[in-house]
Amino acid sequence: MDALLLARWQFAMTTVYHFLFVPLTLGLSVLVAVMETLYVQTGNEMYKKMTMFWGKLFLVNFSMGVVTGIVQEFHFGMNWAEYSRFMGDIFGAPLALEALTAFFIESTFLGLWIFGWERLSKRVHLACIWLVAFASNLSAFWILVANSFMQSPVGYALQNGRAEMTDFLAVITNPYVWGQFPHTVLGGLVTAGVFVTAISAYYLLKQRHLPIFRMSIKVGLACMLVSTLLVMGTGHLQAQYLAKKQPMKMAAMEALWESADPAPFAIAVVVDEANKKNSFEIGIPKVLSLLAYDKPEGEIKGINELQAAAEMKYGPGNYTPSITQSFWTFRIMVLSGLWMMLLAVISIFLLYKERLEENGTVLKLLLWSLPVPYIANSTGWILTEGGRQPWIVVGLQKVSQAVSTNVTSTEVWISLIGFTVIYGVLAIAAIYLVRKFILEGPVEHKPVLGVLTKNKEATLWN
């Protein structure tokens, strides 16, 4: 393998690994803040136990997200130096703002929240976790601002062989980010809703800590249902935007080789990429045009026409992303979302009828559906990044032009193996801690957090 392919594998592996933790951090920070708000408003100790139990799991996940996120920054200097040279003026600004306006707030107030139980007033302590939730999601905004430029460049000029920022306001108001950001945040809330619901279902099946997990499953299911509906709505709007701004990604998602008006929605296809056609296809007439334009007619450009147009504009080359990957990642993401929505509707109906706890089948489905949002998040992200290939910055720089020119395949192999080993160890540690805290359950006795001695200070962990 050459250095370019290895660098791509390394970035893909570390990014997907990192993105396992990001959505849960975004969503669970909000749910923990909601639980503590209920505690402060009612004074009910049950909500405090809920906050502390889910807060511990949030901290493990948050720590993993931070550690694996830092590695992403190193990639740009290690394997992608040409990308950094070309894009550094633009890419660096939102990353710096993430550290200054989001990460510092997040880390400072998270520390106050961990060690501030019984030391800060209830309302100040509550403000800390809301600031953590706000900063976590603000962090996502800055990252997506940078990513959105790669998807749809705005506010720049090409000077001295580099993309240089000319309009910061245009960069942060990029229409692409305002489709991507709410979809990502809502995806985080879906993940948190399923996470809370699945673990609560486990405790209801075991008949342990019933008051706490009866309330937790209500919070989780409400979040799961509302967020799933909203994430589908924002996804629909994002797809309509893609039809205009990234027609090749849209055509790849649908394995649509020839332009069509009206265009069908493909349910299943067997893609023959070598011969640029589908050898088998089942579709619903007009539905793709309906989804793209809110009416049953309207042209969707096909892959072959878009490839020819790209060659005319950029010169000879392959401007088509992997069709099979784009087609199936999109459908796996959508099917995962539909499954979570269906499960939430059934569970809430049973909850309303006061029959959820006696229905072991549904509780087991809720428990075993824990991986589903992670599958949806990962396939959605793979579709987003894979669908703009061969570009790293659409229309400006190809992936093959972005790799470091002085890094050998041997050197990339060494760092790839190193990351694999370290990430494997981190995964073992994270799974051990999460399992340990889940099996321990919430504290049933009155917490000792208010009892401060010389030897033991109040934290979330004692």
Coordinates of C-alpha atoms in Angstrom, one line a residue, residues 62-263:
F62 CA -16.6 12.7 27.4
S63 CA -13.0 11.8 28.4
M64 CA -12.8 9.3 25.6
G65 CA -14.1 11.9 23.1
V66 CA -11.5 14.4 24.2
V67 CA -8.5 12.0 24.1
T68 CA -9.4 10.6 20.6
G69 CA -10.3 14.1 19.3
I70 CA -6.8 15.5 20.1
V71 CA -5.3 12.8 17.8
Q72 CA -7.4 14.2 14.9
E73 CA -5.5 17.5 15.1
F74 CA -2.1 15.7 14.8
H75 CA -3.2 14.1 11.5
F76 CA -3.2 17.4 9.7
G77 CA 0.5 18.0 10.5
M78 CA 1.6 14.3 10.1
N79 CA -0.1 12.8 7.1
W80 CA -1.9 15.8 5.5
A81 CA 0.6 18.6 5.5
E82 CA -0.3 19.7 1.9
Y83 CA -3.9 20.1 3.1
S84 CA -2.8 22.1 6.1
R85 CA -0.6 24.3 3.8
F86 CA -3.5 24.9 1.4
M87 CA -6.4 25.2 3.9
G88 CA -4.6 26.3 7.1
D89 CA -5.7 29.9 6.9
I90 CA -9.4 28.8 6.9
F91 CA -9.4 25.5 8.7
G92 CA -7.3 26.9 11.6
A93 CA -9.7 29.7 12.5
P94 CA -12.7 27.6 13.6
L95 CA -10.4 25.1 15.3
A96 CA -8.8 27.9 17.4
L97 CA -12.3 29.3 18.2
E98 CA -13.4 25.8 19.3
A99 CA -10.6 25.7 21.8
L100 CA -11.1 29.3 23.0
T101 CA -14.9 29.6 23.1
A102 CA -16.0 26.0 23.7
F103 CA -13.3 23.7 25.1
F104 CA -12.2 26.1 27.8
I105 CA -15.8 26.7 29.0
E106 CA -16.5 23.0 28.8
S107 CA -13.5 21.8 30.7
T108 CA -13.6 24.6 33.3
F109 CA -17.3 24.2 34.2
L110 CA -17.1 20.4 34.0
G111 CA -14.4 20.5 36.7
L112 CA -16.6 22.8 38.9
W113 CA -19.6 20.4 38.3
I114 CA -17.6 17.3 39.3
F115 CA -16.1 18.8 42.5
G116 CA -18.8 21.3 43.2
W117 CA -21.5 19.0 44.7
E118 CA -22.5 20.5 48.1
R119 CA -19.9 23.2 47.7
L120 CA -21.7 25.4 45.2
S121 CA -25.3 26.5 45.6
K122 CA -27.8 24.2 43.8
R123 CA -28.5 26.9 41.1
V124 CA -24.8 27.7 40.5
H125 CA -24.0 24.0 40.2
L126 CA -26.9 23.6 37.8
A127 CA -25.6 26.5 35.7
C128 CA -22.3 24.6 35.5
I129 CA -23.8 21.6 33.8
W130 CA -25.8 23.7 31.4
L131 CA -22.7 25.6 30.4
V132 CA -21.0 22.2 29.8
A133 CA -23.9 21.2 27.6
F134 CA -23.8 24.5 25.7
A135 CA -20.1 24.4 25.2
S136 CA -20.1 20.8 24.0
N137 CA -22.6 21.7 21.3
L138 CA -20.8 24.9 20.5
S139 CA -17.7 22.8 20.0
A140 CA -19.6 20.7 17.4
F141 CA -20.6 23.9 15.7
W142 CA -17.0 25.1 15.1
I143 CA -15.9 21.7 13.9
L144 CA -18.8 21.6 11.4
V145 CA -18.0 25.1 10.2
A146 CA -14.6 23.8 9.2
N147 CA -16.0 20.7 7.7
S148 CA -18.7 22.6 5.8
F149 CA -16.1 24.7 4.0
M150 CA -14.6 21.4 2.8
Q151 CA -18.1 20.4 1.5
S152 CA -19.1 23.8 0.1
P153 CA -16.3 26.5 0.1
V154 CA -17.4 30.1 0.7
G155 CA -15.7 33.3 1.8
Y156 CA -12.3 32.7 0.3
A157 CA -9.8 33.7 -2.4
L158 CA -7.1 31.7 -4.0
Q159 CA -3.8 33.5 -3.5
N160 CA -0.2 32.2 -3.6
G161 CA -1.4 28.7 -4.2
R162 CA -3.5 28.7 -1.0
A163 CA -7.1 29.2 0.0
E164 CA -7.2 32.3 2.1
M165 CA -10.2 33.6 4.1
T166 CA -11.7 36.8 2.9
D167 CA -15.0 36.8 4.7
F168 CA -15.3 35.2 8.1
L169 CA -19.0 35.9 8.3
A170 CA -19.6 34.0 5.1
V171 CA -17.6 31.0 6.5
I172 CA -19.7 30.8 9.7
T173 CA -23.0 31.4 7.9
N174 CA -22.3 28.8 5.2
P175 CA -25.7 27.4 4.4
Y176 CA -24.1 23.9 4.4
V177 CA -23.3 24.2 8.2
W178 CA -26.9 25.3 9.0
G179 CA -28.1 22.0 7.5
Q180 CA -25.4 19.9 9.1
F181 CA -25.3 21.4 12.6
P182 CA -28.9 20.8 13.7
H183 CA -28.8 17.3 12.1
T184 CA -25.7 16.4 14.1
V185 CA -26.9 17.9 17.4
L186 CA -30.3 16.1 17.0
G187 CA -28.4 12.9 16.2
G188 CA -26.6 13.3 19.5
L189 CA -29.9 13.6 21.3
V190 CA -31.2 10.5 19.6
T191 CA -28.0 8.6 20.7
A192 CA -28.4 9.9 24.3
G193 CA -32.1 8.9 24.3
V194 CA -31.4 5.4 23.1
F195 CA -28.5 5.1 25.6
V196 CA -30.6 6.1 28.6
T197 CA -33.5 4.0 27.4
A198 CA -31.5 0.9 26.8
I199 CA -29.8 0.9 30.2
S200 CA -33.0 1.8 31.9
A201 CA -34.6 -1.2 30.2
Y202 CA -31.8 -3.4 31.6
Y203 CA -32.7 -2.3 35.1
L204 CA -36.4 -2.8 34.6
L205 CA -35.8 -6.3 33.4
K206 CA -33.6 -7.0 36.5
Q207 CA -36.3 -5.3 38.7
R208 CA -33.6 -3.1 40.4
H209 CA -33.7 0.6 41.3
L210 CA -37.2 0.8 39.9
P211 CA -38.2 4.3 40.8
I212 CA -35.0 5.8 39.2
F213 CA -35.1 3.8 36.0
R214 CA -38.9 4.2 35.6
M215 CA -38.3 7.9 35.5
S216 CA -35.1 7.5 33.4
I217 CA -36.9 5.5 30.7
K218 CA -39.6 8.2 30.4
V219 CA -36.9 10.9 29.9
G220 CA -35.0 8.6 27.4
L221 CA -38.1 7.6 25.4
A222 CA -39.4 11.2 25.1
C223 CA -35.9 12.3 23.9
M224 CA -35.7 9.3 21.6
L225 CA -39.0 9.9 19.9
V226 CA -38.9 13.7 19.5
S227 CA -35.3 13.8 18.4
T228 CA -35.8 10.9 15.9
L229 CA -38.6 12.8 14.2
L230 CA -36.6 16.1 14.2
V231 CA -33.5 14.4 12.9
M232 CA -35.5 12.9 10.0
G233 CA -36.9 16.4 9.2
T234 CA -33.5 18.0 9.2
G235 CA -32.1 15.2 7.2
H236 CA -34.8 15.7 4.6
L237 CA -33.9 19.4 4.3
Q238 CA -30.2 18.6 4.1
A239 CA -30.9 16.1 1.2
Q240 CA -32.8 18.8 -0.6
Y241 CA -29.8 21.1 -0.2
L242 CA -27.5 18.4 -1.5
A243 CA -29.6 18.0 -4.6
K244 CA -28.7 21.6 -5.5
K245 CA -25.2 22.0 -4.2
Q246 CA -23.7 18.5 -4.3
P247 CA -25.6 16.7 -7.0
M248 CA -23.0 14.0 -7.4
K249 CA -23.4 13.0 -3.8
M250 CA -27.2 12.9 -4.3
A251 CA -26.8 10.8 -7.4
A252 CA -24.4 8.4 -5.7
M253 CA -26.8 8.0 -2.7
E254 CA -29.4 6.9 -5.2
A255 CA -27.1 5.0 -7.6
L256 CA -28.7 7.1 -10.3
W257 CA -26.5 6.7 -13.4
E258 CA -28.6 8.6 -15.9
S259 CA -30.4 12.0 -15.4
A260 CA -34.1 11.5 -14.9
D261 CA -37.2 13.7 -14.7
P262 CA -39.1 12.6 -12.7
A263 CA -36.6 10.5 -10.8

